[in-house]
Short mmCIF file of C-alpha atoms in Angstrom, two decimals:
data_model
loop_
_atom_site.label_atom_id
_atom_site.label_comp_id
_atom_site.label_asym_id
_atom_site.label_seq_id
_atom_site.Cartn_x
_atom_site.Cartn_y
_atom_site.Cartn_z
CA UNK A 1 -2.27 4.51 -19.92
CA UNK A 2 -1.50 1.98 -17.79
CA UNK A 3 0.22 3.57 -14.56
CA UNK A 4 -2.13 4.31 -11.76
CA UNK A 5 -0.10 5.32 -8.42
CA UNK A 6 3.08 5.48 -6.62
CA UNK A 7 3.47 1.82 -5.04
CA UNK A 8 6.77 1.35 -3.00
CA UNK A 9 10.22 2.68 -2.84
CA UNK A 10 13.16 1.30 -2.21
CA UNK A 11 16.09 3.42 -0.47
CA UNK A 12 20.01 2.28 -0.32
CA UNK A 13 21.85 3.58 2.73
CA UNK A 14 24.09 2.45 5.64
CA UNK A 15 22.74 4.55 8.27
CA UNK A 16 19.52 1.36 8.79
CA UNK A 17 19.74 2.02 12.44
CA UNK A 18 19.22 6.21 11.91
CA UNK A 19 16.51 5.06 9.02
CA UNK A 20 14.33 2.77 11.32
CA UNK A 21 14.30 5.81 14.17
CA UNK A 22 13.61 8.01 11.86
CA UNK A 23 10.92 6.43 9.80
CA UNK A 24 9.19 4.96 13.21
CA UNK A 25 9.34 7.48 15.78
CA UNK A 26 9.06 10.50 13.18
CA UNK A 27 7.32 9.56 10.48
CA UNK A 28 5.02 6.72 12.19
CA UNK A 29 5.82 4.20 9.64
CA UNK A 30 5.50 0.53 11.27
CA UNK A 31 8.95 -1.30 11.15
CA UNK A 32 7.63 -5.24 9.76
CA UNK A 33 11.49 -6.72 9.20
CA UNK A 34 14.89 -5.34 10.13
CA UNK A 35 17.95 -7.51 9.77
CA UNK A 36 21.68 -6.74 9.77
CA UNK A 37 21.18 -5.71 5.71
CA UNK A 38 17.83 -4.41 5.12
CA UNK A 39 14.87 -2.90 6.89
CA UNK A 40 10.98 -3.09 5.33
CA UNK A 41 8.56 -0.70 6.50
CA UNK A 42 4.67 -0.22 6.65
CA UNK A 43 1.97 2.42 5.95
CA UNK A 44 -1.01 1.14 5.66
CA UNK A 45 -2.92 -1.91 4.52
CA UNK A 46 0.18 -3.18 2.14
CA UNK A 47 2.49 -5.83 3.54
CA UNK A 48 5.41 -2.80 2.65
CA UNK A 49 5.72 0.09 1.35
CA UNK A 50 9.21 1.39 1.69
CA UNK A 51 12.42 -0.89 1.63
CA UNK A 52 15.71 0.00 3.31
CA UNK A 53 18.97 -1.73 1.72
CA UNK A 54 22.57 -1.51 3.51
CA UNK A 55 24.17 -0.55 0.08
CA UNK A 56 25.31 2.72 -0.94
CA UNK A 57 23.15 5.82 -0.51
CA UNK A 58 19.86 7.67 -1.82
CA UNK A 59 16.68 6.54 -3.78
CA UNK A 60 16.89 2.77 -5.07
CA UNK A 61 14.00 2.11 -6.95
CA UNK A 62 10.47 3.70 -7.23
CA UNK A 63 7.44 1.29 -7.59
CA UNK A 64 4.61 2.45 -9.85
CA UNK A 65 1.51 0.02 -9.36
CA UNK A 66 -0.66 -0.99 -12.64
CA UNK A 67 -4.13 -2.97 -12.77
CA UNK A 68 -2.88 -6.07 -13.61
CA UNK A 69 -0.99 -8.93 -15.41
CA UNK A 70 -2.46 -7.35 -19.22
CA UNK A 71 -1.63 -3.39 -18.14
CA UNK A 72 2.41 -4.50 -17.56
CA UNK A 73 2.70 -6.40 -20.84
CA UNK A 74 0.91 -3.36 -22.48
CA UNK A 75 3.61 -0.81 -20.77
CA UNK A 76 6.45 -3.23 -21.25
CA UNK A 77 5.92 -3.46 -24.57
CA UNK A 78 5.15 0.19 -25.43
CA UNK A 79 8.49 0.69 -23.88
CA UNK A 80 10.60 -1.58 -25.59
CA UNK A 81 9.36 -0.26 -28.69
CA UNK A 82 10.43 3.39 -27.78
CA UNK A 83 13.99 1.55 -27.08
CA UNK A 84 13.83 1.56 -23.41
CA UNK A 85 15.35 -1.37 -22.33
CA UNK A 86 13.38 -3.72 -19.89
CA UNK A 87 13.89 -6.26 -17.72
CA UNK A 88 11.59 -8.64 -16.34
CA UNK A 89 12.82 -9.43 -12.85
CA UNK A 90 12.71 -12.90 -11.67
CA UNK A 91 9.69 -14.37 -8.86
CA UNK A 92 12.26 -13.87 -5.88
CA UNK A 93 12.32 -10.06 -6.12
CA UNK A 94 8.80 -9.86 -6.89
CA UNK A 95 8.30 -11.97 -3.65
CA UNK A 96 10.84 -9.66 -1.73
CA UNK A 97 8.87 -6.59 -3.05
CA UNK A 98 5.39 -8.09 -1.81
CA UNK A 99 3.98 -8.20 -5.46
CA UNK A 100 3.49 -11.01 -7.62
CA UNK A 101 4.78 -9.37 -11.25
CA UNK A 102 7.54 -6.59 -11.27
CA UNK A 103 9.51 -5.00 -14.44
CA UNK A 104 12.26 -2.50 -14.24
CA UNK A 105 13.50 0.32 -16.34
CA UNK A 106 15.18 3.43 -16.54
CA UNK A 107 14.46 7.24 -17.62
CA UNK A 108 16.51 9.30 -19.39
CA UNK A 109 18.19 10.50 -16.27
CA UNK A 110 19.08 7.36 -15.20
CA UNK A 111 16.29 6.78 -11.93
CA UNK A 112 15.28 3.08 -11.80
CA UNK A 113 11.71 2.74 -11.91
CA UNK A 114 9.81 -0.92 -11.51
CA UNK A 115 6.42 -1.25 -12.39
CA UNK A 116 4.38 -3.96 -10.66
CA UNK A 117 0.80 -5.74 -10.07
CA UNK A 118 -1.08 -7.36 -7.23
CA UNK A 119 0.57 -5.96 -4.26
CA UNK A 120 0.38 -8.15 -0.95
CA UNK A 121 -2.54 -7.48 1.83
CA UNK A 122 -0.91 -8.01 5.34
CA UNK A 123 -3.52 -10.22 7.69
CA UNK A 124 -2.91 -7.92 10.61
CA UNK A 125 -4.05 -4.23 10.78
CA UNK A 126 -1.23 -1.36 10.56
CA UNK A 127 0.40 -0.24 13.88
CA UNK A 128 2.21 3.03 13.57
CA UNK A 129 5.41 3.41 15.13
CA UNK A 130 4.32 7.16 16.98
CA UNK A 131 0.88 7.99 17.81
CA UNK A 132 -0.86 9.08 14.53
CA UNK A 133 -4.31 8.90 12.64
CA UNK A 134 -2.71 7.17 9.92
CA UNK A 135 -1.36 8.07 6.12
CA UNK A 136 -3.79 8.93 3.17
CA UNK A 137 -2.97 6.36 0.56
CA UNK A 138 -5.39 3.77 -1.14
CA UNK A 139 -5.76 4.55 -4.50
CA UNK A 140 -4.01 7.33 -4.80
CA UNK A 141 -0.98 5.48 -4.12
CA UNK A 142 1.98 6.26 -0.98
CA UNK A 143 2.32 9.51 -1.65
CA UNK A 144 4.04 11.51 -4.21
CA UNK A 145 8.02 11.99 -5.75
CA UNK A 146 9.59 15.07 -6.86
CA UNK A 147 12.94 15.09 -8.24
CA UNK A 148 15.77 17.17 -9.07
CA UNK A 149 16.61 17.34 -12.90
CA UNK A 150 18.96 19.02 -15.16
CA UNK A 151 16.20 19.79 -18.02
CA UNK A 152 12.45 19.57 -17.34
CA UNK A 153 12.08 19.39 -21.33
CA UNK A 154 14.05 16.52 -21.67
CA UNK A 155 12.24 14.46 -19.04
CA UNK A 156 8.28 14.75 -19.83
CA UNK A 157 8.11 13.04 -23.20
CA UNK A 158 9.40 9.76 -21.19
CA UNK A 159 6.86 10.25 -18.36
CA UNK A 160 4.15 11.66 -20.57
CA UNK A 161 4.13 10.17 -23.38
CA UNK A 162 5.41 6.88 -22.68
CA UNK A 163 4.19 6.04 -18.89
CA UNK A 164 0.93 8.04 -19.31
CA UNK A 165 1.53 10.86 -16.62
CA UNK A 166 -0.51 14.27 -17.20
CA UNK A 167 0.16 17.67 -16.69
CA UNK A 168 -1.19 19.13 -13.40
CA UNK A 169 0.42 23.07 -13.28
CA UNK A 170 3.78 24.09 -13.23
CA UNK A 171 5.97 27.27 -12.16
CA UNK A 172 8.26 29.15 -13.96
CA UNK A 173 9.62 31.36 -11.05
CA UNK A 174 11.37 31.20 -8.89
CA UNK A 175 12.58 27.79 -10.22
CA UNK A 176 10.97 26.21 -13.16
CA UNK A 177 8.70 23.07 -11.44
CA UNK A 178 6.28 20.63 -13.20
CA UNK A 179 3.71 18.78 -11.72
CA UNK A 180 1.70 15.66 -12.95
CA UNK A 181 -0.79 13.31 -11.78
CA UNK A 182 -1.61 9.69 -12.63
CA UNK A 183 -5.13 10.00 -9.94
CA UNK A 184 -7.24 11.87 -8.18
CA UNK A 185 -4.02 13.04 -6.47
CA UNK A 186 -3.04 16.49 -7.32
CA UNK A 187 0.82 15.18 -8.32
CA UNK A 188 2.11 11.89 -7.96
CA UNK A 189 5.34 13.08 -9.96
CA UNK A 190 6.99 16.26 -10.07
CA UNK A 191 10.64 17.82 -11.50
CA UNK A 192 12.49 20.71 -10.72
CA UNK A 193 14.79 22.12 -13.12
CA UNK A 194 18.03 22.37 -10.66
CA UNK A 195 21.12 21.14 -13.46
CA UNK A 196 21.05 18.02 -11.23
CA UNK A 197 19.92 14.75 -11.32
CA UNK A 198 18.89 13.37 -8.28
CA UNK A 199 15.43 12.76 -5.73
CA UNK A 200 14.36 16.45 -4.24
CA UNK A 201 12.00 14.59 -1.52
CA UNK A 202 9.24 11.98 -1.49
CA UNK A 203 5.96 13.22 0.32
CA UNK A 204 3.66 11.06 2.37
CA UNK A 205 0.09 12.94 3.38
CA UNK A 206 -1.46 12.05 6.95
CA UNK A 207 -4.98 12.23 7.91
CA UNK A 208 -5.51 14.89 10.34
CA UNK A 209 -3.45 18.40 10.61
CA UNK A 210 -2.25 17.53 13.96
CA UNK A 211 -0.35 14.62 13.22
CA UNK A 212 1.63 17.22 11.19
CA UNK A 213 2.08 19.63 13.88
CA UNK A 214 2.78 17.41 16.65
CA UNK A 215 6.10 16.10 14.16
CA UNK A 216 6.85 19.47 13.29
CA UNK A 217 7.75 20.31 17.35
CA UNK A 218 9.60 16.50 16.78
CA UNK A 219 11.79 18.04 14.26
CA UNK A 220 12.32 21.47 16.19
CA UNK A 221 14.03 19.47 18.79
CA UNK A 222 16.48 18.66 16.82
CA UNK A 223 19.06 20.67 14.83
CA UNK A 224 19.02 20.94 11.19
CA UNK A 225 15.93 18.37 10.93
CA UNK A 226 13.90 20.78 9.72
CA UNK A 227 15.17 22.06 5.64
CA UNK A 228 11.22 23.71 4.60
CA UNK A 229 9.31 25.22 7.08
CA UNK A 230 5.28 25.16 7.90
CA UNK A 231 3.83 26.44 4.96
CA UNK A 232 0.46 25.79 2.70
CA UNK A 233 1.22 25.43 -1.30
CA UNK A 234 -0.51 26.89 -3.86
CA UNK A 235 -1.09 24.44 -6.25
CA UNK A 236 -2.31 21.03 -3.81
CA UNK A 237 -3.18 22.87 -1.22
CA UNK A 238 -0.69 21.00 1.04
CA UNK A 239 0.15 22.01 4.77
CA UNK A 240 3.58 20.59 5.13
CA UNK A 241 6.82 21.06 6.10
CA UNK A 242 10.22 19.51 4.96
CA UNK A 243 12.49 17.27 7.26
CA UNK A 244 15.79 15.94 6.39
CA UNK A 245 16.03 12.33 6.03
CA UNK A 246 19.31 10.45 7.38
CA UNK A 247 20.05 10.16 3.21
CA UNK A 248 20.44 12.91 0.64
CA UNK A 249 16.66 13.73 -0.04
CA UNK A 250 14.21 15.10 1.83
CA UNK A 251 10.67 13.85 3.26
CA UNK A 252 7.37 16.53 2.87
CA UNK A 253 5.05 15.77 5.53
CA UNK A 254 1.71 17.15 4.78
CA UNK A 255 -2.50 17.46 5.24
CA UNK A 256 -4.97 18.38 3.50
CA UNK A 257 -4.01 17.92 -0.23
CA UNK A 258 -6.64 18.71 -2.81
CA UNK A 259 -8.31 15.87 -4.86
CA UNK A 260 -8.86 17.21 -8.64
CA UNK A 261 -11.19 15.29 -11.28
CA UNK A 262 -8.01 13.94 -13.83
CA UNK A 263 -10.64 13.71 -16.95
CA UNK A 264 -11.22 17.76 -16.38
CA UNK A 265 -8.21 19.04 -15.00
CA UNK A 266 -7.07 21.73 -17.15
CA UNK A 267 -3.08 22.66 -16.59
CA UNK A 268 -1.75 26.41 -15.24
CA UNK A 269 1.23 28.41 -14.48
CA UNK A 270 0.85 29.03 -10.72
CA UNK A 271 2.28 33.14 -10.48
CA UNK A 272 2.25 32.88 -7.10
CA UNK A 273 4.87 30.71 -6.99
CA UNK A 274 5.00 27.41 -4.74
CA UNK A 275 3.46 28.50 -1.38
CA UNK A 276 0.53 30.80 -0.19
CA UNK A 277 2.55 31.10 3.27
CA UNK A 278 5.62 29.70 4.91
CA UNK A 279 7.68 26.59 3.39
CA UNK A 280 11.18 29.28 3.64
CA UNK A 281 13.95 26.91 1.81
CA UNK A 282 17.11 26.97 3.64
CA UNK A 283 18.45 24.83 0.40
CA UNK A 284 17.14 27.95 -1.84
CA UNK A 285 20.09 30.29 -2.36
CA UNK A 286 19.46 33.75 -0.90
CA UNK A 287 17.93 35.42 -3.77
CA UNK A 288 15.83 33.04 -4.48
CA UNK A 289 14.63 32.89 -0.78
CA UNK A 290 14.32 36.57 -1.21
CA UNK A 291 11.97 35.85 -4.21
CA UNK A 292 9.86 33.18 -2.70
CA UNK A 293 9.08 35.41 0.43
CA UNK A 294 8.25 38.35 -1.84
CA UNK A 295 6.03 36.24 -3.89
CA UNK A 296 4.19 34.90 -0.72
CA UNK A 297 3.71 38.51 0.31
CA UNK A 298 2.13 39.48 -2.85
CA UNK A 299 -0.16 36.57 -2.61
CA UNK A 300 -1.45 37.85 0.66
CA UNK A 301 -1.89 40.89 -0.34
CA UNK A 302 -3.99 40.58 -3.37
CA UNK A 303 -6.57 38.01 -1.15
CA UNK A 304 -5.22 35.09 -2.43
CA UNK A 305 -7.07 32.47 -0.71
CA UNK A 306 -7.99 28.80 -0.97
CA UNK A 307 -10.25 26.27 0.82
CA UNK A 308 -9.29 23.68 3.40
CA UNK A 309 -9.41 20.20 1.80
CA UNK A 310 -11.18 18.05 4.12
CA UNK A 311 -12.47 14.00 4.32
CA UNK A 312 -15.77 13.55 5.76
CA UNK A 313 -15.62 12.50 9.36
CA UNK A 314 -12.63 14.92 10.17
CA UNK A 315 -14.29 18.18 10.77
CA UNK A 316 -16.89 20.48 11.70
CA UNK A 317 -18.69 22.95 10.56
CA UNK A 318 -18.26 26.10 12.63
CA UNK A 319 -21.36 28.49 13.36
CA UNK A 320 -20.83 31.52 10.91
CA UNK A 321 -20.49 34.98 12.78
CA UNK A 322 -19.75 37.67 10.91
CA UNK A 323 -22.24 38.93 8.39
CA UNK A 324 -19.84 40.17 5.66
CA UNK A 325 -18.47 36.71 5.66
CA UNK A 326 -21.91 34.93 5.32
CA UNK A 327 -22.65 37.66 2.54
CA UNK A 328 -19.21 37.22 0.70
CA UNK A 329 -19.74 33.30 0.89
CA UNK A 330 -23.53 33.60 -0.63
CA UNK A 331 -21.97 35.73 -3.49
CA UNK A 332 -19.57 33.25 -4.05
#
């Protein structure tokens, strides 16, 4: 299939001035443009990566980058003979979007999704808007996108069948959640069963664990920033919290998500539920809170346990000092 990562989103709202703060001296996005109407914003190498519209509120548009001019004419086509309808937008919003080909579509729920090729290099290196190592992207795209939906079943032939997406684990308690990955990434895509349609939170992954820290005492400083708190999951091994954005969806923060081999990967129900430790919900209702926290205790007690994900040049080794540690490990 012809999908390979999350490229760019686009995000309608009127708050721009709370959205450039936010993204710049939170986040650590680089702010390129910002006029009375729109705002575009870096991450990395790209000439944009997220787009900020003065026109009514939440998730726009979500990007999904393919190889080239052949891959968009194969998924266009595949899709119009499914009976998704497809539009092939004209040179001027590929230019605004910093590609040079871009298609649009729908899913069943309704979220507009463009698919695009040959995404603009900018000339200058990226300059973050706080003081951070920088995000993980390259190919495995911006990040990933989780959204609210009113039946999981109803969604994943679309994304499976028809845009290529495959099945990375999924939960059944204490909320039904599916996860699937187009790359190396453990999910670029995810859907929780809510009876909603809507965008649950985009995540963007940083390089080191302290740019994560050092945004999580940013958020502490100010009330109600903070929906998810510190907390590791289970199935991408993600340290991450939650922060509210100034629109109706939420932004994970994380370090240290797993890389998986997608020709391998063999799907599971995580029991455990979404986290090994922290990540309370204040959007959960109380039972459910009460579920998640008893599920995290049960994980700790039965040992469960899972290996830092690290990138070479990040870390070090530490001298081993305990002999039943050294013993277990050689077992292992």
């Amino acid at each position: 299939m012809e999908l390979q990562a999350l490229g760019y989103i686009g995000i309608r709202t009127p708050k721009l001035d709370d959205w450039a703060t936010y993204a710049t001296r939170f986040l650590g996005m680089e702010l390129v443009e910002q006029t009375a109407s729109m705002l575009r914003l870096r991450m990395d190498d790209r000439r944009q990566r997220v787009v900020v519209e003065a026109e009514g509120e939440g998730p726009a548009f979500f990007g999904w980058e393919v190889a080239d001019a052949a891959a968009l004419g194969r998924l266009a086509a595949r899709l119009e003979a499914a009976g998704t309808a497809v539009e092939r937008l004209p040179q001027k919003v590929a230019d605004a979007r910093r590609v040079r080909e871009v298609i649009r579509f729908a899913d069943p729920a309704g979220n507009r999704l463009e698919a695009f090729h040959g995404a603009e290099i900018a000339a200058d290196a990226f300059r973050p808007g706080r003081a951070i190592s920088g995000f993980r992207t390259g190919p495995l795209g911006m990040g990933h996108v989780v959204l609210n939906v009113e039946s999981v079943d109803a969604m994943r032939p679309f994304y499976e069948d028809l845009l290529g997406f495959r099945l990375s684990d999924y939960i059944l308690s204490p909320f039904r959640a599916f996860f699937f990955h187009l790359n190396p990434r453990h999910h670029s895509l995810a859907m929780i069963e809510t009876g909603r349609n809507s965008v649950h939170h985009l995540m963007v992954e940083l390089f080191m664990l302290d740019d994560v820290g050092q945004a999580y005492d940013l958020a502490r400083l100010e009330e109600g920033r903070i929906a998810t708190t510190l907390g590791r999951h289970t199935n991408d091994f993600m340290t991450s919290f939650y922060s509210r954005s100034p629109s109706d969806f939420l932004i994970e923060y994380g370090w240290g998500g797993r890389s998986i081999d997608p020709k391998t990967w063999k799907p599971q129900e995580m029991s455990y539920g979404p986290s090994l430790w922290g990540h309370d919900r204040d959007w959960l209702a109380p039972a459910d809170l009460a579920r998640t926290r008893d599920m995290r205790l049960r994980a700790a007690a039965d040992g469960q346990r899972e290996p830092v994900q690290v990138m070479a040049g990040n870390h070090q080794l530490a001298a081993g000092t305990c002999p039943w540690w050294d013993a277990a490990r050689k077992a292992g």
